[in-house]
CSV table of C-alpha atoms and ligand atoms in Angstrom, one decimal:
chain,number,residue,atom,x,y,z
A,20,MET,CA,-26.3,-24.6,2.7
A,21,THR,CA,-28.7,-27.4,3.8
A,22,MET,CA,-31.4,-26.5,1.3
A,23,MET,CA,-30.8,-25.4,-2.2
A,24,THR,CA,-33.2,-23.2,-4.1
A,25,ALA,CA,-34.4,-24.3,-7.6
A,26,LYS,CA,-32.0,-21.8,-9.1
A,27,GLU,CA,-29.1,-23.0,-7.0
A,28,TYR,CA,-29.9,-26.6,-8.0
A,29,GLU,CA,-29.8,-25.6,-11.7
A,30,GLU,CA,-26.5,-23.8,-11.3
A,31,SER,CA,-25.0,-26.7,-9.4
A,32,LEU,CA,-25.8,-29.0,-12.4
A,33,ARG,CA,-23.9,-26.6,-14.7
A,34,LYS,CA,-20.7,-27.4,-12.8
A,35,LEU,CA,-20.9,-31.1,-13.5
A,36,ARG,CA,-18.9,-32.6,-16.4
A,37,LEU,CA,-21.2,-35.4,-17.4
A,38,GLN,CA,-20.6,-37.5,-20.5
A,39,VAL,CA,-24.1,-37.5,-22.1
A,40,TYR,CA,-25.1,-38.8,-25.5
A,41,MET,CA,-28.3,-38.5,-27.5
A,42,PHE,CA,-29.1,-39.1,-31.2
A,43,GLY,CA,-25.5,-40.2,-31.6
A,44,GLU,CA,-23.9,-37.0,-30.4
A,45,ARG,CA,-22.3,-35.8,-27.2
A,46,ILE,CA,-24.3,-33.1,-25.4
A,47,GLU,CA,-22.1,-30.3,-24.1
A,48,ASN,CA,-24.8,-28.2,-22.4
A,49,VAL,CA,-27.0,-30.8,-20.7
A,50,VAL,CA,-29.0,-28.3,-18.6
A,51,ASP,CA,-30.3,-26.2,-21.5
A,52,HIS,CA,-30.9,-29.0,-24.0
A,53,PRO,CA,-34.5,-28.7,-25.0
A,54,ILE,CA,-35.3,-32.4,-24.6
A,55,ILE,CA,-33.6,-32.7,-21.2
A,56,ARG,CA,-34.5,-29.3,-19.7
A,57,PRO,CA,-38.2,-30.1,-18.9
A,58,SER,CA,-36.9,-33.1,-16.8
A,59,MET,CA,-34.5,-30.8,-15.0
A,60,ASN,CA,-37.4,-28.4,-14.3
A,61,ALA,CA,-39.4,-31.3,-12.7
A,62,VAL,CA,-36.5,-32.1,-10.3
A,63,ALA,CA,-36.1,-28.3,-9.6
A,64,LYS,CA,-39.7,-28.4,-8.4
A,65,THR,CA,-38.6,-30.6,-5.5
A,66,TYR,CA,-36.2,-27.8,-4.5
A,67,GLU,CA,-38.6,-25.0,-5.1
A,68,LEU,CA,-41.5,-26.3,-3.1
A,69,ALA,CA,-39.3,-27.0,-0.1
A,70,HIS,CA,-39.0,-23.2,0.3
A,71,SER,CA,-42.7,-22.6,0.1
A,72,PRO,CA,-44.4,-22.0,3.5
A,73,GLU,CA,-47.5,-23.8,2.2
A,74,HIS,CA,-45.6,-27.0,1.5
A,75,GLU,CA,-42.9,-26.8,4.1
A,76,ASP,CA,-44.4,-29.5,6.3
A,77,LEU,CA,-44.4,-32.1,3.6
A,78,MET,CA,-41.3,-31.0,1.7
A,79,THR,CA,-38.9,-30.6,4.6
A,80,ALA,CA,-37.8,-32.6,7.7
A,81,VAL,CA,-35.4,-32.4,10.5
A,82,SER,CA,-32.2,-34.4,10.0
A,83,HIS,CA,-31.8,-37.1,12.6
A,84,ILE,CA,-28.1,-36.8,12.4
A,85,THR,CA,-27.5,-33.0,12.4
A,86,GLY,CA,-30.8,-31.6,13.7
A,87,LYS,CA,-30.9,-29.3,10.8
A,88,LYS,CA,-33.9,-28.6,8.5
A,89,ILE,CA,-33.4,-30.5,5.3
A,90,ASN,CA,-35.2,-31.4,2.1
A,91,ARG,CA,-37.4,-34.5,2.7
A,92,PHE,CA,-35.8,-36.2,-0.3
A,93,THR,CA,-32.6,-36.5,1.7
A,94,HIS,CA,-34.3,-37.6,5.0
A,95,ILE,CA,-34.3,-40.9,6.7
A,96,HIS,CA,-37.8,-41.7,7.9
A,97,GLN,CA,-38.0,-41.5,11.7
A,98,ASN,CA,-41.6,-42.4,12.3
A,99,VAL,CA,-44.9,-43.3,10.7
A,100,GLY,CA,-45.7,-39.6,10.2
A,101,ASP,CA,-42.6,-39.2,8.0
A,102,LEU,CA,-43.7,-42.2,5.8
A,103,VAL,CA,-47.2,-40.7,5.4
A,104,LYS,CA,-45.7,-37.3,4.5
A,105,LYS,CA,-43.5,-39.0,1.9
A,106,SER,CA,-46.6,-40.4,0.2
A,107,LYS,CA,-48.4,-37.0,0.3
A,108,MET,CA,-45.3,-35.3,-1.0
A,109,GLY,CA,-45.3,-37.7,-4.0
A,110,ARG,CA,-48.9,-36.9,-4.8
A,111,LEU,CA,-48.3,-33.2,-4.5
A,112,LEU,CA,-45.3,-33.2,-6.9
A,113,GLY,CA,-47.0,-35.5,-9.4
A,114,ARG,CA,-49.8,-33.1,-9.5
A,115,GLU,CA,-47.5,-30.0,-9.8
A,116,THR,CA,-45.4,-31.5,-12.6
A,117,GLY,CA,-47.7,-34.0,-14.4
A,118,CYS,CA,-44.7,-36.3,-14.9
A,119,CYS,CA,-41.9,-38.2,-13.1
A,120,PHE,CA,-40.0,-35.8,-10.9
A,121,GLN,CA,-37.2,-38.4,-10.5
A,122,ARG,CA,-35.9,-37.6,-7.0
A,123,CYS,CA,-37.7,-40.4,-5.1
A,124,VAL,CA,-35.3,-43.1,-6.3
A,125,GLY,CA,-32.4,-41.5,-4.4
A,126,MET,CA,-34.5,-41.0,-1.3
A,127,ASP,CA,-35.6,-44.7,-1.4
A,128,THR,CA,-32.0,-45.8,-1.9
A,129,LEU,CA,-30.7,-43.8,1.1
A,130,ASN,CA,-33.5,-45.2,3.3
A,131,ALA,CA,-32.9,-48.8,2.2
A,132,LEU,CA,-29.1,-48.5,2.8
A,133,SER,CA,-29.8,-47.0,6.3
A,134,ILE,CA,-31.4,-50.3,7.1
A,135,VAL,CA,-29.3,-52.8,5.3
A,136,THR,CA,-25.8,-51.4,6.1
A,137,TYR,CA,-26.8,-51.5,9.8
A,138,ASN,CA,-27.9,-55.1,9.4
A,139,ILE,CA,-24.7,-56.2,7.6
A,140,ASP,CA,-22.6,-54.6,10.4
A,141,SER,CA,-24.7,-56.5,13.0
A,142,LYS,CA,-23.9,-59.8,11.4
A,143,TYR,CA,-20.4,-59.3,10.1
A,144,GLY,CA,-18.9,-56.6,12.4
A,145,THR,CA,-18.2,-54.5,9.4
A,146,ALA,CA,-18.4,-50.6,9.5
A,147,TYR,CA,-20.7,-49.8,6.6
A,148,TYR,CA,-23.4,-48.0,8.7
A,149,PRO,CA,-21.1,-45.3,10.1
A,150,ARG,CA,-19.6,-44.9,6.6
A,151,PHE,CA,-23.1,-44.6,5.2
A,152,LEU,CA,-24.1,-42.0,7.8
A,153,LYS,CA,-21.1,-39.9,6.9
A,154,TYR,CA,-22.1,-40.0,3.2
A,155,LEU,CA,-25.7,-39.2,4.2
A,156,GLU,CA,-24.6,-36.1,6.0
A,157,TYR,CA,-22.8,-35.0,2.9
A,158,ILE,CA,-26.0,-35.5,0.8
A,159,GLN,CA,-28.1,-33.7,3.4
A,160,GLU,CA,-25.7,-30.8,4.0
A,161,ASN,CA,-25.4,-30.1,0.2
A,162,ASP,CA,-29.0,-31.0,-0.6
A,163,LEU,CA,-27.9,-33.3,-3.5
A,164,MET,CA,-30.0,-35.1,-6.0
A,165,VAL,CA,-29.2,-38.8,-6.0
A,166,ASP,CA,-29.8,-41.3,-8.8
A,167,GLY,CA,-30.5,-44.7,-7.1
A,168,ALA,CA,-29.3,-47.2,-9.7
A,169,MET,CA,-30.6,-50.7,-9.4
A,170,THR,CA,-31.7,-52.2,-12.7
A,171,ASP,CA,-28.9,-54.0,-14.6
A,172,PRO,CA,-29.3,-54.8,-18.3
A,173,LYS,CA,-29.6,-58.5,-17.0
A,174,GLY,CA,-28.6,-60.3,-20.3
A,175,HIS,CA,-30.2,-63.7,-20.6
A,176,ARG,CA,-33.1,-63.8,-18.1
A,177,GLY,CA,-32.7,-67.5,-17.4
A,178,LEU,CA,-29.0,-67.2,-16.3
A,179,ALA,CA,-27.5,-66.0,-13.0
A,180,PRO,CA,-25.0,-63.1,-13.2
A,181,HIS,CA,-21.9,-65.4,-13.1
A,182,GLN,CA,-23.4,-67.6,-15.9
A,183,GLN,CA,-23.9,-64.8,-18.4
A,184,PRO,CA,-22.0,-65.1,-21.7
A,185,ASP,CA,-21.1,-61.4,-21.2
A,186,PRO,CA,-20.1,-61.1,-17.5
A,187,ASP,CA,-20.8,-57.3,-17.6
A,188,ALA,CA,-24.6,-58.0,-18.1
A,189,PHE,CA,-24.8,-57.3,-14.4
A,190,LEU,CA,-22.6,-54.6,-12.8
A,191,ARG,CA,-19.7,-56.1,-10.9
A,192,VAL,CA,-16.4,-55.6,-9.2
A,193,VAL,CA,-13.5,-56.2,-11.5
A,194,GLU,CA,-10.6,-55.3,-9.3
A,195,GLU,CA,-10.1,-54.9,-5.5
A,196,ARG,CA,-7.4,-52.4,-4.6
A,197,LYS,CA,-6.0,-51.1,-1.3
A,198,ASP,CA,-7.7,-47.8,-1.7
A,199,GLY,CA,-11.0,-49.0,-3.2
A,200,ILE,CA,-12.6,-51.1,-5.9
A,201,VAL,CA,-13.0,-50.9,-9.7
A,202,VAL,CA,-16.4,-51.6,-11.1
A,203,ARG,CA,-17.8,-52.4,-14.6
A,204,GLY,CA,-21.2,-52.8,-16.0
A,205,ALA,CA,-24.3,-50.7,-16.6
A,206,LYS,CA,-27.6,-49.6,-15.1
A,207,ALA,CA,-30.6,-49.3,-17.4
A,208,HIS,CA,-33.7,-47.1,-17.4
A,209,GLN,CA,-32.1,-44.6,-15.0
A,210,THR,CA,-34.7,-42.0,-14.1
A,211,GLY,CA,-33.3,-38.5,-13.7
A,212,ALA,CA,-29.7,-39.8,-14.2
A,213,VAL,CA,-28.3,-36.7,-15.9
A,214,ASN,CA,-30.1,-34.4,-13.4
A,215,SER,CA,-28.3,-36.0,-10.5
A,216,HIS,CA,-25.2,-35.0,-8.5
A,217,GLU,CA,-24.6,-38.5,-7.3
A,218,VAL,CA,-25.3,-42.0,-8.3
A,219,VAL,CA,-25.7,-44.8,-5.7
A,220,VAL,CA,-25.5,-48.3,-7.2
A,221,MET,CA,-27.3,-51.3,-5.7
A,222,PRO,CA,-27.5,-54.9,-6.9
A,223,THR,CA,-30.6,-55.8,-8.9
A,224,LEU,CA,-31.5,-59.2,-7.4
A,225,SER,CA,-30.7,-61.7,-4.7
A,226,MET,CA,-27.3,-63.2,-5.2
A,227,ARG,CA,-25.7,-66.6,-4.6
A,228,LYS,CA,-22.1,-67.1,-3.4
A,229,GLU,CA,-20.9,-67.6,-7.0
A,230,ASP,CA,-22.2,-64.1,-7.7
A,231,ALA,CA,-20.2,-62.4,-5.0
A,232,ASP,CA,-18.6,-60.0,-7.4
A,233,TYR,CA,-22.0,-58.7,-8.2
A,234,ALA,CA,-23.1,-58.1,-4.6
A,235,VAL,CA,-21.9,-54.6,-4.4
A,236,SER,CA,-23.3,-51.2,-3.5
A,237,PHE,CA,-21.5,-47.9,-3.7
A,238,ALA,CA,-21.8,-44.2,-4.4
A,239,LEU,CA,-20.1,-42.0,-7.0
A,240,PRO,CA,-20.3,-38.4,-8.2
A,241,SER,CA,-22.3,-38.5,-11.3
A,242,ASP,CA,-19.4,-37.1,-13.3
A,243,ALA,CA,-16.9,-39.6,-12.1
A,244,GLU,CA,-14.4,-40.6,-14.8
A,245,GLY,CA,-15.6,-43.6,-16.8
A,246,ILE,CA,-19.4,-43.0,-16.5
A,247,THR,CA,-21.3,-42.4,-19.7
A,248,TYR,CA,-25.0,-41.6,-20.1
A,249,ILE,CA,-26.9,-42.6,-23.2
A,250,MET,CA,-30.4,-40.9,-23.2
A,251,GLY,CA,-33.4,-43.0,-23.9
A,252,ARG,CA,-36.0,-41.9,-26.5
A,253,GLN,CA,-39.5,-41.1,-25.6
A,254,SER,CA,-42.6,-41.1,-27.9
A,255,CYS,CA,-43.0,-37.6,-29.4
A,256,ASP,CA,-39.7,-36.4,-27.8
A,257,THR,CA,-38.6,-34.3,-30.8
A,258,ARG,CA,-41.7,-32.1,-30.5
A,259,LYS,CA,-39.6,-30.4,-27.8
A,260,LEU,CA,-37.2,-29.4,-30.5
A,261,GLU,CA,-39.9,-27.6,-32.5
A,262,GLY,CA,-39.9,-24.5,-30.3
A,263,GLY,CA,-43.7,-24.1,-30.1
A,264,THR,CA,-45.7,-23.8,-26.9
A,265,MET,CA,-48.5,-26.3,-27.5
A,266,ASP,CA,-47.7,-29.5,-29.2
A,267,GLN,CA,-45.7,-30.9,-26.3
A,268,GLY,CA,-48.9,-31.0,-24.2
A,269,ASN,CA,-47.0,-30.4,-20.9
A,270,ILE,CA,-45.0,-27.3,-21.8
A,271,LEU,CA,-43.2,-27.1,-18.5
A,272,PHE,CA,-42.1,-30.5,-17.3
A,273,GLY,CA,-41.1,-34.0,-18.3
A,274,GLY,CA,-39.0,-37.0,-17.2
A,275,HIS,CA,-36.1,-38.8,-18.7
A,276,GLU,CA,-34.3,-42.1,-18.5
A,277,ALA,CA,-30.8,-43.1,-19.5
A,278,LEU,CA,-28.5,-46.1,-19.9
A,279,VAL,CA,-25.6,-45.4,-17.5
A,280,VAL,CA,-22.4,-47.2,-18.4
A,281,PHE,CA,-19.6,-47.7,-15.8
A,282,ASP,CA,-16.5,-48.5,-17.7
A,283,ASN,CA,-13.9,-49.6,-15.2
A,284,VAL,CA,-14.8,-46.9,-12.7
A,285,PHE,CA,-12.8,-46.5,-9.4
A,286,VAL,CA,-14.7,-46.3,-6.1
A,287,PRO,CA,-12.8,-45.4,-2.9
A,288,TRP,CA,-13.6,-47.5,0.1
A,289,ASP,CA,-15.4,-44.7,2.0
A,290,ARG,CA,-18.1,-44.8,-0.7
A,291,VAL,CA,-18.6,-48.6,-0.7
A,292,PHE,CA,-21.7,-49.8,1.3
A,293,MET,CA,-21.8,-53.5,0.4
A,294,PHE,CA,-18.9,-55.7,-0.8
A,295,ARG,CA,-19.6,-59.3,-1.5
A,296,GLU,CA,-22.1,-59.8,1.3
A,297,VAL,CA,-24.3,-61.9,-1.0
A,298,ASP,CA,-26.7,-62.8,1.7
A,299,PHE,CA,-27.8,-59.1,2.1
A,300,SER,CA,-28.2,-58.5,-1.6
A,301,GLY,CA,-31.8,-59.7,-1.6
A,302,GLN,CA,-32.6,-57.7,1.5
A,303,LEU,CA,-31.3,-54.5,-0.1
A,304,VAL,CA,-33.4,-55.2,-3.2
A,305,GLU,CA,-36.6,-55.9,-1.3
A,306,THR,CA,-36.2,-53.0,1.0
A,307,PHE,CA,-35.5,-50.5,-1.8
A,308,ALA,CA,-38.4,-52.0,-3.8
A,309,ALA,CA,-40.8,-51.7,-0.9
A,310,TYR,CA,-40.0,-48.0,-0.5
A,311,HIS,CA,-40.1,-47.3,-4.2
A,312,ARG,CA,-43.4,-49.1,-4.6
A,313,GLN,CA,-44.7,-46.7,-2.0
A,314,SER,CA,-43.2,-43.9,-4.0
A,315,TYR,CA,-45.7,-44.6,-6.8
A,316,ALA,CA,-47.9,-42.2,-4.9
A,317,CYS,CA,-46.5,-39.9,-7.6
A,318,LYS,CA,-49.0,-41.6,-10.1
A,319,VAL,CA,-51.9,-40.4,-7.9
A,320,GLY,CA,-50.7,-36.8,-8.5
A,321,VAL,CA,-50.4,-37.4,-12.2
A,322,GLY,CA,-53.8,-39.0,-12.1
A,323,ASP,CA,-55.1,-35.8,-10.6
A,324,VAL,CA,-53.8,-33.9,-13.6
A,325,LEU,CA,-55.4,-36.4,-16.0
A,326,ILE,CA,-58.8,-36.2,-14.2
A,327,GLY,CA,-58.6,-32.4,-14.3
A,328,ALA,CA,-57.8,-32.5,-18.0
A,329,ALA,CA,-60.7,-35.0,-18.7
A,330,GLN,CA,-63.2,-32.8,-16.9
A,331,THR,CA,-61.9,-29.7,-18.7
A,332,ILE,CA,-62.1,-31.2,-22.2
A,333,ALA,CA,-65.7,-32.4,-21.3
A,334,GLU,CA,-66.6,-28.8,-20.5
A,335,TYR,CA,-64.8,-27.5,-23.7
A,336,ASN,CA,-66.6,-30.1,-25.8
A,337,GLY,CA,-69.9,-29.1,-24.2
A,338,ALA,CA,-70.4,-32.7,-23.0
A,339,ASP,CA,-69.8,-32.3,-19.3
A,340,LYS,CA,-73.5,-32.5,-18.3
A,341,ALA,CA,-74.0,-35.9,-20.1
A,342,SER,CA,-74.6,-38.5,-17.4
A,343,HIS,CA,-72.2,-41.0,-18.8
A,344,ILE,CA,-69.4,-38.4,-18.9
A,345,ARG,CA,-70.1,-37.5,-15.3
A,346,ASP,CA,-70.1,-41.2,-14.4
A,347,LYS,CA,-66.7,-41.7,-16.1
A,348,ILE,CA,-65.2,-38.8,-14.1
A,349,VAL,CA,-66.5,-40.4,-10.9
A,350,GLU,CA,-64.9,-43.7,-12.0
A,351,MET,CA,-61.6,-42.0,-12.6
A,352,ASN,CA,-61.7,-40.4,-9.2
A,353,HIS,CA,-62.6,-43.7,-7.6
A,354,LEU,CA,-59.6,-45.4,-9.2
A,355,ASN,CA,-57.2,-42.6,-8.4
A,356,GLU,CA,-58.3,-42.3,-4.7
A,357,THR,CA,-58.1,-46.1,-4.4
A,358,LEU,CA,-54.4,-45.8,-5.4
A,359,TYR,CA,-54.1,-43.0,-2.8
A,360,CYS,CA,-55.5,-45.4,-0.1
A,361,GLY,CA,-52.7,-47.9,-0.9
A,362,CYS,CA,-49.8,-45.5,-0.6
A,363,ILE,CA,-51.2,-44.0,2.6
A,364,ALA,CA,-52.0,-47.4,4.1
A,365,CYS,CA,-48.5,-48.9,3.6
A,366,ALA,CA,-47.0,-45.8,5.2
A,367,SER,CA,-49.5,-45.8,8.1
A,368,GLU,CA,-48.7,-49.4,8.8
A,369,GLY,CA,-45.0,-48.8,8.8
A,370,HIS,CA,-42.6,-50.2,11.4
A,371,LYS,CA,-39.2,-49.5,13.0
A,372,GLU,CA,-36.2,-51.4,11.7
A,373,PRO,CA,-33.2,-52.2,14.0
A,374,SER,CA,-31.3,-49.2,12.7
A,375,GLY,CA,-34.1,-46.9,13.8
A,376,THR,CA,-35.3,-46.2,10.2
A,377,TYR,CA,-39.0,-46.6,9.6
A,378,CYS,CA,-40.0,-48.9,6.8
A,379,VAL,CA,-43.3,-49.2,5.0
A,380,ASN,CA,-45.5,-52.3,5.4
A,381,ILE,CA,-44.1,-54.4,2.6
A,382,LEU,CA,-47.2,-56.3,1.8
A,383,LEU,CA,-49.3,-53.2,1.4
A,384,ALA,CA,-46.6,-51.4,-0.6
A,385,ASN,CA,-46.6,-54.2,-3.0
A,386,VAL,CA,-50.4,-54.2,-3.3
A,387,HIS,CA,-50.3,-50.5,-3.9
A,388,LYS,CA,-47.7,-50.8,-6.7
A,389,HIS,CA,-49.7,-53.7,-8.2
A,390,ASN,CA,-52.7,-51.5,-8.4
A,391,VAL,CA,-50.5,-48.9,-10.1
A,392,THR,CA,-49.7,-51.4,-12.8
A,393,ARG,CA,-53.4,-51.4,-13.8
A,394,PHE,CA,-55.4,-48.3,-12.8
A,395,PRO,CA,-53.5,-45.6,-14.8
A,396,PHE,CA,-54.3,-47.6,-17.9
A,397,GLU,CA,-58.0,-47.6,-17.1
A,398,LEU,CA,-57.8,-43.9,-16.2
A,399,SER,CA,-56.1,-43.3,-19.5
A,400,ARG,CA,-58.8,-45.2,-21.4
A,401,LEU,CA,-61.5,-43.2,-19.8
A,402,ALA,CA,-59.7,-39.9,-20.4
A,403,GLN,CA,-59.3,-40.8,-24.1
A,404,ASP,CA,-63.0,-41.8,-24.3
A,405,ILE,CA,-64.0,-38.5,-22.9
A,406,ALA,CA,-61.5,-36.5,-25.0
A,407,GLY,CA,-62.7,-37.9,-28.4
A,408,GLY,CA,-60.7,-38.8,-31.4
A,409,LEU,CA,-59.6,-35.3,-32.1
A,410,MET,CA,-56.8,-35.8,-29.6
A,411,VAL,CA,-54.9,-37.9,-32.2
A,412,THR,CA,-56.0,-36.1,-35.4
A,413,LEU,CA,-55.4,-32.6,-34.4
A,414,PRO,CA,-53.3,-30.5,-36.7
A,415,SER,CA,-50.1,-28.9,-35.4
A,416,GLU,CA,-49.6,-25.6,-33.6
A,417,LYS,CA,-47.9,-24.3,-36.8
A,418,ASP,CA,-51.1,-24.9,-38.7
A,419,LEU,CA,-53.0,-23.0,-36.0
A,420,ARG,CA,-50.6,-20.1,-36.4
A,421,SER,CA,-50.5,-20.2,-40.2
A,422,PRO,CA,-52.4,-17.4,-42.0
A,423,ASP,CA,-53.6,-20.0,-44.6
A,424,THR,CA,-55.1,-22.6,-42.2
A,425,GLY,CA,-55.4,-21.0,-38.8
A,426,ARG,CA,-58.9,-19.6,-39.4
A,427,TRP,CA,-60.2,-23.0,-40.5
A,428,ILE,CA,-58.8,-24.6,-37.4
A,429,ARG,CA,-60.3,-21.9,-35.2
A,430,LYS,CA,-63.7,-22.2,-37.0
A,431,TYR,CA,-64.0,-26.0,-37.1
A,432,PHE,CA,-62.4,-27.0,-33.9
A,433,LYS,CA,-64.4,-24.6,-31.7
A,434,ALA,CA,-67.0,-26.5,-29.7
A,435,ASN,CA,-68.2,-24.6,-26.6
A,436,PRO,CA,-68.6,-21.0,-27.9
A,437,ASP,CA,-67.1,-19.7,-24.7
A,438,VAL,CA,-63.8,-21.5,-25.2
A,439,PRO,CA,-61.2,-20.6,-27.9
A,440,ALA,CA,-60.2,-23.5,-30.1
A,441,GLU,CA,-56.6,-23.0,-28.9
A,442,ASN,CA,-57.5,-23.9,-25.3
A,443,ARG,CA,-59.4,-27.0,-26.5
A,444,MET,CA,-56.3,-28.0,-28.5
A,445,ARG,CA,-54.0,-27.4,-25.5
A,446,ILE,CA,-56.0,-29.6,-23.1
A,447,LEU,CA,-56.2,-32.3,-25.8
A,448,ARG,CA,-52.4,-32.2,-26.2
A,449,LEU,CA,-52.0,-32.6,-22.5
A,450,ILE,CA,-54.2,-35.7,-22.5
A,451,GLU,CA,-52.2,-37.0,-25.5
A,452,ASN,CA,-48.9,-36.3,-23.7
A,453,LEU,CA,-50.1,-38.2,-20.5
A,454,THR,CA,-51.5,-41.2,-22.3
A,455,LEU,CA,-49.5,-41.5,-25.5
A,456,GLY,CA,-46.6,-39.0,-25.5
A,457,THR,CA,-43.5,-38.3,-23.4
A,458,ALA,CA,-45.3,-38.4,-20.1
A,459,ALA,CA,-46.9,-41.8,-20.9
A,460,VAL,CA,-43.4,-43.2,-20.3
A,461,GLY,CA,-43.9,-42.3,-16.6
A,462,TYR,CA,-47.6,-42.7,-16.3
A,463,LEU,CA,-48.1,-45.9,-18.2
A,464,THR,CA,-45.1,-48.1,-19.0
A,465,GLU,CA,-43.2,-47.0,-15.9
A,466,SER,CA,-46.3,-47.8,-13.9
A,467,ILE,CA,-46.0,-51.4,-15.1
A,468,HIS,CA,-42.2,-51.9,-14.9
A,469,GLY,CA,-40.8,-49.2,-12.6
A,470,ALA,CA,-40.0,-50.4,-9.1
A,471,GLY,CA,-40.4,-53.9,-10.4
A,472,SER,CA,-42.8,-55.6,-12.9
A,473,PRO,CA,-46.2,-56.9,-11.9
A,474,GLN,CA,-44.9,-60.4,-11.3
A,475,ALA,CA,-42.4,-59.1,-8.7
A,476,GLN,CA,-45.2,-57.7,-6.7
A,477,ARG,CA,-47.3,-60.9,-7.0
A,478,ILE,CA,-44.3,-62.9,-5.7
A,479,MET,CA,-44.0,-60.5,-2.7
A,480,ILE,CA,-47.8,-60.7,-2.1
A,481,SER,CA,-47.7,-64.5,-2.0
A,482,ARG,CA,-44.7,-64.5,0.3
A,483,ARG,CA,-46.1,-61.9,2.7
A,484,VAL,CA,-49.7,-62.8,3.1
A,485,ASN,CA,-50.7,-65.0,6.1
A,486,LEU,CA,-52.8,-67.7,4.3
A,487,ALA,CA,-52.8,-70.0,7.3
A,488,GLU,CA,-54.5,-67.4,9.4
A,489,LYS,CA,-57.2,-67.0,6.9
A,490,GLN,CA,-57.7,-70.7,6.7
A,491,ARG,CA,-57.9,-71.0,10.5
A,492,ALA,CA,-60.6,-68.3,10.5
A,493,ALA,CA,-62.6,-70.0,7.8
A,494,LYS,CA,-62.4,-73.5,9.3
A,495,LYS,CA,-63.3,-72.3,12.8
A,496,LEU,CA,-66.5,-70.7,11.5
A,497,CYS,CA,-67.7,-73.9,9.9
A,498,GLY,CA,-66.6,-76.3,12.6
A,499,ILE,CA,-63.6,-78.0,11.0
A,500,GLU,CA,-61.1,-79.2,13.5
A,501,ASP,CA,-57.7,-80.4,12.1
B,611,SF4,FE1,-40.5,-40.8,-8.3
B,611,SF4,FE2,-42.7,-41.7,-9.5
B,611,SF4,FE3,-40.6,-40.9,-10.9
B,611,SF4,FE4,-40.4,-43.2,-9.5
B,611,SF4,S1,-41.8,-42.7,-11.2
B,611,SF4,S2,-38.9,-41.5,-9.6
B,611,SF4,S3,-41.6,-42.7,-7.8
B,611,SF4,S4,-41.8,-39.6,-9.6
B,612,FE,FE1,-39.6,-45.2,-11.1
């Protein structure tokens, strides 16, 4: 089976024995838990669309190791066309789900490892790359969902890993054995963690030689002994427990994040992809980050949904013909398509690495992600402006359904006579969800901090830009000779 259907994906998750906690309790049935299930639905969309003839070109690829048709999320980019399709796939899925669909992190991890394991072998004569390819084939053949785990809790931000008062603040090797290694630590903010079959761990920053125990990368089944998941809370998350069909805004999909704890977990050698090669830690971080900054093409798709919702509420309010509303919709589209330019540009300017993998243009990927730290906030401001204050003062669905209050709500919250009050409430709830509720985790805060905080991109921009060339051009034009 090289491509699972959405149903097969769901069933495959039921076989996992994950240790998941939320609200202080162990969750036995993860797949059907009402708070987690929408996030599983979002990942399932990455499986479903791969079987749709309409989306086949974006959603599937041909494996460079087996020649078989595979889901693009398990593919290693073989040319610039692959990189461009990856950006388009992200926008498509963002638009179809209206949230974080979680599967890009694993794809970006696999691609980064395909470059860095090769480079480590070239320098040290190790055999990580063939080992990685074997693992990749396992992922591709079984169409697995991979959680790429980079972000450590990090402890005191001013101290290196080995200087931390608690040495587990960064994930590390605590024992080296003949058959493998034992690791301890945690990874925070793990998107899609409990919807994953596998977790692939990477270091979170460049390491020095004193930090050798922390320069480690490896893969584990998500239900390996010693791994515990503690679900993160999201604003308005318990609305999903209320059982209605409206107040969640997005009634189909959502994202989730978890703290993943590795408590003395054993990793066999054939799943270790970096072991104390401190000088490659930074390269793995930068390569993964560049790919993942490109992946923020997803926010363009979510922006499509927000723009669609803003236009709809304008029509439902009867305000869509007002010139300032029309101009705000133009502004939203301008911002969103500007984001699209960035994720297409960094892909189009991609290049071949020594392993044969194509990597995005790192400068442009960072510029793209830096725009993503800003524009969704302005898009959200404009959507809230167009929506009106009712978005946050609207009574609940139960009040709409109540025989005592429903008629008042239908009477007083009707605006455009052609539109039932319920539809107006639904679209307002969707805008609320995207800009204040559970989806705002992905659309706003994650847009700032996911794939690295704004400062990380500014550092990369300053490193990658050719300032001397710009100075040369300026000086030449005004006759300065140094
Ligand atoms: Fe993918 Fe976007 Fe979610 Fe990151 S935030 S995992 S890029 S959908
Ligand atoms: Fe992310």
